[in-house]
Amino acid sequence: MKSTEILELMKNVNVKNLDELLKFIKNVESYDTDQVLDLVKVVESHDIDEIEISKWGTKIRVSKNTGQVGATVLPAAQVPVQQPPILPDSNGVSPAPSSEILEVKTPIVGTFYHAPAPDAGPFVKVGDVVTKGQTLCIIEAMKIMNEIESPYSGKIVKILVENSQPVEFDQVLFVIE
Amino acid sequence: MSPEKIHTGLSLQILNDKILHFKSINSTNTYLLGAHSHSNGTVVLADFQTSGRGRLARVWESKKAESLLFSIFLNRDLVSYPHFAFTFIAAISVFEALQSIAPEINLALKWPNDILINNKKVCGILVECRTSGSNLSKIVIGIGLNVLQDKDFFKKQGLKGGTSLALETKVKSSLLTILKQIILKTDQNLALYKNTDGLEIIKKWKSYCPYIGKKIKIDNGKEIIPGIFHDIGTDGSIIIDSKGKLNNFYAGDVTVENTEI
């Protein structure tokens, strides 16, 4: 399929932020452009609200919302990406956090650990002041221990998950003020 | 103490052909995850680790020069890889290296990255990475292979499910020869992943695992769930069939029925 045809098809299904979407698609190596276009077509032409497929390293969700069709390309739980997801999912865009309240989300699906070992003290507690780059927790997936560093400096005001709890992609773990 | 540099003499596509060799170090993973910067594909080897560790800080015991203990550093150049790819790449690479050294041995992989000989664990892999926001900054693959330990070692450690190459095979290869073989296979599999679809990695992994379709249990730290090992998900998770219901697990210890592992 030629890029002009892709653009045309995307226009037909009212995908917003087209340039960003294409740029994003290009940046994810293990990603098949035709695949998402097929999904867009399927959603458009059938009585389906949403389709989600997972492929090695990527997760693609195409959802129909208030008569429009949008395609959201999610970083898979495991794919680190530089841009945030570009389009709202079927639940709409979550409200932007105010400048003082910041959320730390998990970039992967896995198990949350608050400490480096079962008998060790937690990395952080509510009320602790953390600096950017400080380890907040470990998320384990497929025996990979992923240390999550704080993207911000500030005070931990909430810890929303319990030790050893399974977490879903993009789940909020900490609230930092 | 500054490390000795060993040239592998291997022709590599991704990994560095120089190995940094320490006589003693706290842990090769800790060294590479530390503040120093390292070039992509740096390999660190230690004769002895004073604080060797496994998942959840479990202690990895090693007597001097009885184990092959090393770590591989990868940086953001491999950013398009999903994190979990490294667990599977490491496991299949050690599997293939051992297979090439001792083709007659009964090797198997257990989800996600245990390497077994005759149903006993011979190698542990600990992959650690650092993530800030959604950006992966560095990845370290730590590998500990039991080579020369005798039966007493495992008895004293209370590791009835553990074994060494010396106990299970007639292999007389030096630690360095085995290391080079693992480096070579890891390099080839990283390149395979880079140049093809990652599903090739999962396909290989599945062909090295004899437990698919078998009764297993998974201990996720909260409960132990029995079922049939149904498949590996495209996201690397283990899919277990519990009374006809398929569940994906992303973490936990798997045990295979009628074995000690």
mmCIF file of N, CA, C and O in Angstrom, chain A residues 102-171:
data_model
loop_
_atom_site.group_PDB
_atom_site.id
_atom_site.type_symbol
_atom_site.label_atom_id
_atom_site.label_comp_id
_atom_site.label_asym_id
_atom_site.label_seq_id
_atom_site.Cartn_x
_atom_site.Cartn_y
_atom_site.Cartn_z
ATOM 1 N N LEU A 102 1.517 15.120 40.168
ATOM 2 C CA LEU A 102 2.066 14.353 39.050
ATOM 3 C C LEU A 102 1.903 12.867 39.319
ATOM 4 O O LEU A 102 2.080 12.412 40.458
ATOM 5 N N GLU A 103 1.558 12.139 38.260
ATOM 6 C CA GLU A 103 1.349 10.706 38.423
ATOM 7 C C GLU A 103 2.519 9.934 37.844
ATOM 8 O O GLU A 103 3.075 10.308 36.814
ATOM 9 N N VAL A 104 2.895 8.867 38.500
ATOM 10 C CA VAL A 104 3.906 7.963 37.940
ATOM 11 C C VAL A 104 3.179 6.678 37.582
ATOM 12 O O VAL A 104 2.567 6.034 38.435
ATOM 13 N N LYS A 105 3.223 6.335 36.298
ATOM 14 C CA LYS A 105 2.502 5.153 35.822
ATOM 15 C C LYS A 105 3.478 4.041 35.488
ATOM 16 O O LYS A 105 4.653 4.296 35.233
ATOM 17 N N THR A 106 2.981 2.818 35.437
ATOM 18 C CA THR A 106 3.861 1.715 35.063
ATOM 19 C C THR A 106 3.926 1.598 33.542
ATOM 20 O O THR A 106 2.886 1.586 32.874
ATOM 21 N N PRO A 107 5.143 1.507 32.993
ATOM 22 C CA PRO A 107 5.266 1.354 31.547
ATOM 23 C C PRO A 107 5.082 -0.094 31.103
ATOM 24 O O PRO A 107 5.037 -0.369 29.915
ATOM 25 N N ILE A 108 5.000 -1.017 32.058
ATOM 26 C CA ILE A 108 4.836 -2.434 31.684
ATOM 27 C C ILE A 108 3.814 -3.131 32.579
ATOM 28 O O ILE A 108 3.517 -2.686 33.678
ATOM 29 N N VAL A 109 3.310 -4.249 32.063
ATOM 30 C CA VAL A 109 2.441 -5.123 32.845
ATOM 31 C C VAL A 109 3.345 -5.993 33.709
ATOM 32 O O VAL A 109 4.395 -6.430 33.250
ATOM 33 N N GLY A 110 2.964 -6.236 34.947
ATOM 34 C CA GLY A 110 3.806 -7.105 35.767
ATOM 35 C C GLY A 110 3.389 -7.101 37.213
ATOM 36 O O GLY A 110 2.232 -6.823 37.538
ATOM 37 N N THR A 111 4.335 -7.400 38.086
ATOM 38 C CA THR A 111 4.084 -7.427 39.520
ATOM 39 C C THR A 111 4.861 -6.293 40.178
ATOM 40 O O THR A 111 6.037 -6.099 39.884
ATOM 41 N N PHE A 112 4.168 -5.575 41.056
ATOM 42 C CA PHE A 112 4.755 -4.412 41.723
ATOM 43 C C PHE A 112 5.471 -4.841 43.002
ATOM 44 O O PHE A 112 4.905 -5.581 43.810
ATOM 45 N N TYR A 113 6.709 -4.424 43.171
ATOM 46 C CA TYR A 113 7.409 -4.639 44.442
ATOM 47 C C TYR A 113 7.848 -3.298 45.000
ATOM 48 O O TYR A 113 8.440 -2.493 44.283
ATOM 49 N N HIS A 114 7.567 -3.086 46.279
ATOM 50 C CA HIS A 114 7.934 -1.800 46.887
ATOM 51 C C HIS A 114 9.359 -1.807 47.441
ATOM 52 O O HIS A 114 9.863 -0.786 47.877
ATOM 53 N N ALA A 115 10.001 -2.996 47.438
ATOM 54 C CA ALA A 115 11.332 -3.104 48.043
ATOM 55 C C ALA A 115 12.219 -3.992 47.166
ATOM 56 O O ALA A 115 11.715 -4.796 46.389
ATOM 57 N N PRO A 116 13.548 -3.876 47.323
ATOM 58 C CA PRO A 116 14.438 -4.687 46.492
ATOM 59 C C PRO A 116 14.427 -6.178 46.857
ATOM 60 O O PRO A 116 14.782 -7.015 46.052
ATOM 61 N N ALA A 117 13.999 -6.493 48.087
ATOM 62 C CA ALA A 117 13.928 -7.895 48.514
ATOM 63 C C ALA A 117 12.772 -8.026 49.493
ATOM 64 O O ALA A 117 12.368 -7.033 50.116
ATOM 65 N N PRO A 118 12.211 -9.249 49.647
ATOM 66 C CA PRO A 118 11.027 -9.404 50.498
ATOM 67 C C PRO A 118 11.226 -8.916 51.932
ATOM 68 O O PRO A 118 10.304 -8.394 52.549
ATOM 69 N N ASP A 119 12.460 -9.031 52.457
ATOM 70 C CA ASP A 119 12.662 -8.623 53.853
ATOM 71 C C ASP A 119 13.299 -7.227 53.975
ATOM 72 O O ASP A 119 13.680 -6.814 55.059
ATOM 73 N N ALA A 120 13.394 -6.529 52.869
ATOM 74 C CA ALA A 120 14.015 -5.197 52.911
ATOM 75 C C ALA A 120 12.940 -4.125 53.068
ATOM 76 O O ALA A 120 11.767 -4.358 52.794
ATOM 77 N N GLY A 121 13.352 -2.962 53.516
ATOM 78 C CA GLY A 121 12.430 -1.839 53.653
ATOM 79 C C GLY A 121 12.041 -1.300 52.282
ATOM 80 O O GLY A 121 12.748 -1.529 51.299
ATOM 81 N N PRO A 122 10.901 -0.614 52.202
ATOM 82 C CA PRO A 122 10.447 -0.100 50.908
ATOM 83 C C PRO A 122 11.372 0.994 50.362
ATOM 84 O O PRO A 122 12.042 1.679 51.129
ATOM 85 N N PHE A 123 11.381 1.109 49.031
ATOM 86 C CA PHE A 123 12.168 2.169 48.388
ATOM 87 C C PHE A 123 11.683 3.537 48.867
ATOM 88 O O PHE A 123 12.478 4.401 49.198
ATOM 89 N N VAL A 124 10.351 3.706 48.869
ATOM 90 C CA VAL A 124 9.786 4.993 49.296
ATOM 91 C C VAL A 124 8.500 4.794 50.092
ATOM 92 O O VAL A 124 7.810 3.785 49.934
ATOM 93 N N LYS A 125 8.181 5.764 50.942
ATOM 94 C CA LYS A 125 6.942 5.741 51.717
ATOM 95 C C LYS A 125 6.189 7.053 51.464
ATOM 96 O O LYS A 125 6.781 8.033 50.996
ATOM 97 N N VAL A 126 4.898 7.058 51.803
ATOM 98 C CA VAL A 126 4.120 8.287 51.681
ATOM 99 C C VAL A 126 4.765 9.348 52.582
ATOM 100 O O VAL A 126 5.115 9.065 53.727
ATOM 101 N N GLY A 127 4.952 10.524 52.031
ATOM 102 C CA GLY A 127 5.572 11.611 52.799
ATOM 103 C C GLY A 127 7.039 11.805 52.456
ATOM 104 O O GLY A 127 7.611 12.853 52.737
ATOM 105 N N ASP A 128 7.650 10.773 51.831
ATOM 106 C CA ASP A 128 9.063 10.894 51.457
ATOM 107 C C ASP A 128 9.244 11.929 50.352
ATOM 108 O O ASP A 128 8.397 12.047 49.462
ATOM 109 N N VAL A 129 10.342 12.640 50.430
ATOM 110 C CA VAL A 129 10.696 13.560 49.346
ATOM 111 C C VAL A 129 11.665 12.819 48.430
ATOM 112 O O VAL A 129 12.653 12.252 48.895
ATOM 113 N N VAL A 130 11.323 12.744 47.149
ATOM 114 C CA VAL A 130 12.173 12.019 46.200
ATOM 115 C C VAL A 130 12.774 12.977 45.186
ATOM 116 O O VAL A 130 12.223 14.048 44.927
ATOM 117 N N THR A 131 13.898 12.550 44.642
ATOM 118 C CA THR A 131 14.510 13.355 43.584
ATOM 119 C C THR A 131 14.373 12.610 42.268
ATOM 120 O O THR A 131 14.246 11.383 42.250
ATOM 121 N N LYS A 132 14.391 13.367 41.201
ATOM 122 C CA LYS A 132 14.295 12.794 39.860
ATOM 123 C C LYS A 132 15.402 11.749 39.687
ATOM 124 O O LYS A 132 16.562 12.008 40.021
ATOM 125 N N GLY A 133 15.021 10.569 39.189
ATOM 126 C CA GLY A 133 16.024 9.528 38.976
ATOM 127 C C GLY A 133 16.126 8.532 40.122
ATOM 128 O O GLY A 133 16.748 7.488 39.993
ATOM 129 N N GLN A 134 15.477 8.852 41.244
ATOM 130 C CA GLN A 134 15.503 7.938 42.392
ATOM 131 C C GLN A 134 14.583 6.742 42.123
ATOM 132 O O GLN A 134 13.512 6.885 41.549
ATOM 133 N N THR A 135 15.019 5.545 42.537
ATOM 134 C CA THR A 135 14.197 4.347 42.319
ATOM 135 C C THR A 135 12.974 4.368 43.227
ATOM 136 O O THR A 135 13.085 4.585 44.432
ATOM 137 N N LEU A 136 11.795 4.159 42.622
ATOM 138 C CA LEU A 136 10.547 4.172 43.386
ATOM 139 C C LEU A 136 10.057 2.770 43.702
ATOM 140 O O LEU A 136 9.468 2.513 44.736
ATOM 141 N N CYS A 137 10.271 1.852 42.734
ATOM 142 C CA CYS A 137 9.747 0.503 42.913
ATOM 143 C C CYS A 137 10.359 -0.393 41.836
ATOM 144 O O CYS A 137 11.122 0.078 40.990
ATOM 145 N N ILE A 138 10.016 -1.669 41.921
ATOM 146 C CA ILE A 138 10.418 -2.605 40.866
ATOM 147 C C ILE A 138 9.129 -3.205 40.288
ATOM 148 O O ILE A 138 8.213 -3.551 41.038
ATOM 149 N N ILE A 139 9.066 -3.281 38.977
ATOM 150 C CA ILE A 139 7.978 -4.022 38.343
ATOM 151 C C ILE A 139 8.625 -5.246 37.694
ATOM 152 O O ILE A 139 9.548 -5.113 36.883
ATOM 153 N N GLU A 140 8.138 -6.422 38.075
ATOM 154 C CA GLU A 140 8.692 -7.643 37.493
ATOM 155 C C GLU A 140 7.760 -8.174 36.414
ATOM 156 O O GLU A 140 6.558 -8.295 36.609
ATOM 157 N N ALA A 141 8.354 -8.474 35.274
ATOM 158 C CA ALA A 141 7.608 -9.156 34.221
ATOM 159 C C ALA A 141 8.575 -10.087 33.531
ATOM 160 O O ALA A 141 9.690 -9.684 33.193
ATOM 161 N N MET A 142 8.189 -11.325 33.361
ATOM 162 C CA MET A 142 9.020 -12.329 32.698
ATOM 163 C C MET A 142 10.422 -12.392 33.331
ATOM 164 O O MET A 142 11.430 -12.419 32.651
ATOM 165 N N LYS A 143 10.448 -12.341 34.652
ATOM 166 C CA LYS A 143 11.701 -12.407 35.423
ATOM 167 C C LYS A 143 12.645 -11.246 35.101
ATOM 168 O O LYS A 143 13.844 -11.332 35.349
ATOM 169 N N ILE A 144 12.126 -10.209 34.537
ATOM 170 C CA ILE A 144 12.928 -9.008 34.348
ATOM 171 C C ILE A 144 12.560 -8.055 35.468
ATOM 172 O O ILE A 144 11.386 -7.751 35.669
ATOM 173 N N MET A 145 13.572 -7.644 36.219
ATOM 174 C CA MET A 145 13.310 -6.740 37.314
ATOM 175 C C MET A 145 13.535 -5.325 36.780
ATOM 176 O O MET A 145 14.650 -4.961 36.425
ATOM 177 N N ASN A 146 12.466 -4.581 36.699
ATOM 178 C CA ASN A 146 12.510 -3.274 36.083
ATOM 179 C C ASN A 146 12.425 -2.191 37.151
ATOM 180 O O ASN A 146 11.381 -1.987 37.749
ATOM 181 N N GLU A 147 13.538 -1.539 37.384
ATOM 182 C CA GLU A 147 13.536 -0.474 38.391
ATOM 183 C C GLU A 147 12.915 0.766 37.783
ATOM 184 O O GLU A 147 13.369 1.260 36.755
ATOM 185 N N ILE A 148 11.870 1.250 38.411
ATOM 186 C CA ILE A 148 11.197 2.447 37.903
ATOM 187 C C ILE A 148 11.755 3.663 38.647
ATOM 188 O O ILE A 148 11.651 3.749 39.869
ATOM 189 N N GLU A 149 12.335 4.551 37.879
ATOM 190 C CA GLU A 149 12.898 5.761 38.481
ATOM 191 C C GLU A 149 11.857 6.868 38.472
ATOM 192 O O GLU A 149 11.006 6.922 37.579
ATOM 193 N N SER A 150 11.953 7.738 39.438
ATOM 194 C CA SER A 150 11.016 8.857 39.478
ATOM 195 C C SER A 150 11.336 9.843 38.357
ATOM 196 O O SER A 150 12.468 10.296 38.238
ATOM 197 N N PRO A 151 10.338 10.154 37.525
ATOM 198 C CA PRO A 151 10.588 11.132 36.474
ATOM 199 C C PRO A 151 10.564 12.564 37.025
ATOM 200 O O PRO A 151 10.865 13.506 36.311
ATOM 201 N N TYR A 152 10.149 12.706 38.292
ATOM 202 C CA TYR A 152 10.023 14.046 38.878
ATOM 203 C C TYR A 152 10.698 14.106 40.248
ATOM 204 O O TYR A 152 10.917 13.093 40.883
ATOM 205 N N SER A 153 10.953 15.328 40.700
ATOM 206 C CA SER A 153 11.339 15.544 42.093
ATOM 207 C C SER A 153 10.100 16.042 42.817
ATOM 208 O O SER A 153 9.324 16.818 42.259
ATOM 209 N N GLY A 154 9.905 15.588 44.045
ATOM 210 C CA GLY A 154 8.737 16.043 44.794
ATOM 211 C C GLY A 154 8.453 15.147 45.973
ATOM 212 O O GLY A 154 9.291 14.339 46.364
ATOM 213 N N LYS A 155 7.240 15.328 46.518
ATOM 214 C CA LYS A 155 6.874 14.545 47.707
ATOM 215 C C LYS A 155 5.865 13.476 47.315
ATOM 216 O O LYS A 155 4.908 13.746 46.574
ATOM 217 N N ILE A 156 6.069 12.233 47.813
ATOM 218 C CA ILE A 156 5.124 11.145 47.546
ATOM 219 C C ILE A 156 3.871 11.405 48.377
ATOM 220 O O ILE A 156 3.943 11.446 49.614
ATOM 221 N N VAL A 157 2.742 11.618 47.713
ATOM 222 C CA VAL A 157 1.522 11.849 48.487
ATOM 223 C C VAL A 157 0.608 10.617 48.504
ATOM 224 O O VAL A 157 -0.188 10.450 49.424
ATOM 225 N N LYS A 158 0.747 9.768 47.503
ATOM 226 C CA LYS A 158 -0.076 8.544 47.492
ATOM 227 C C LYS A 158 0.706 7.400 46.870
ATOM 228 O O LYS A 158 1.439 7.603 45.893
ATOM 229 N N ILE A 159 0.531 6.199 47.419
ATOM 230 C CA ILE A 159 1.017 4.983 46.759
ATOM 231 C C ILE A 159 -0.230 4.147 46.522
ATOM 232 O O ILE A 159 -0.946 3.798 47.463
ATOM 233 N N LEU A 160 -0.530 3.911 45.253
ATOM 234 C CA LEU A 160 -1.843 3.360 44.923
ATOM 235 C C LEU A 160 -1.858 1.845 44.751
ATOM 236 O O LEU A 160 -2.887 1.265 44.438
ATOM 237 N N VAL A 161 -0.710 1.209 44.932
ATOM 238 C CA VAL A 161 -0.667 -0.254 44.778
ATOM 239 C C VAL A 161 0.010 -0.883 45.980
ATOM 240 O O VAL A 161 0.816 -0.256 46.661
ATOM 241 N N GLU A 162 -0.366 -2.143 46.212
ATOM 242 C CA GLU A 162 0.212 -2.885 47.336
ATOM 243 C C GLU A 162 1.389 -3.701 46.847
ATOM 244 O O GLU A 162 1.469 -4.058 45.671
ATOM 245 N N ASN A 163 2.264 -4.037 47.778
ATOM 246 C CA ASN A 163 3.399 -4.889 47.421
ATOM 247 C C ASN A 163 2.895 -6.219 46.856
ATOM 248 O O ASN A 163 1.895 -6.766 47.321
ATOM 249 N N SER A 164 3.601 -6.736 45.831
ATOM 250 C CA SER A 164 3.285 -8.018 45.161
ATOM 251 C C SER A 164 1.990 -7.988 44.362
ATOM 252 O O SER A 164 1.507 -9.018 43.929
ATOM 253 N N GLN A 165 1.420 -6.813 44.188
ATOM 254 C CA GLN A 165 0.157 -6.723 43.432
ATOM 255 C C GLN A 165 0.432 -6.693 41.928
ATOM 256 O O GLN A 165 1.363 -6.019 41.489
ATOM 257 N N PRO A 166 -0.369 -7.434 41.140
ATOM 258 C CA PRO A 166 -0.208 -7.318 39.686
ATOM 259 C C PRO A 166 -0.662 -5.944 39.205
ATOM 260 O O PRO A 166 -1.636 -5.408 39.729
ATOM 261 N N VAL A 167 0.056 -5.372 38.248
ATOM 262 C CA VAL A 167 -0.334 -4.064 37.707
ATOM 263 C C VAL A 167 -0.514 -4.156 36.196
ATOM 264 O O VAL A 167 0.132 -4.942 35.529
ATOM 265 N N GLU A 168 -1.437 -3.345 35.705
ATOM 266 C CA GLU A 168 -1.724 -3.285 34.280
ATOM 267 C C GLU A 168 -0.936 -2.141 33.650
ATOM 268 O O GLU A 168 -0.564 -1.196 34.341
ATOM 269 N N PHE A 169 -0.755 -2.222 32.347
ATOM 270 C CA PHE A 169 -0.075 -1.175 31.610
ATOM 271 C C PHE A 169 -0.695 0.186 31.904
ATOM 272 O O PHE A 169 -1.912 0.324 31.895
ATOM 273 N N ASP A 170 0.139 1.172 32.180
ATOM 274 C CA ASP A 170 -0.293 2.557 32.370
ATOM 275 C C ASP A 170 -1.042 2.808 33.684
ATOM 276 O O ASP A 170 -1.580 3.887 33.887
ATOM 277 N N GLN A 171 -1.077 1.811 34.555
ATOM 278 C CA GLN A 171 -1.737 2.008 35.858
ATOM 279 C C GLN A 171 -0.933 3.021 36.683
ATOM 280 O O GLN A 171 0.302 2.988 36.682
#
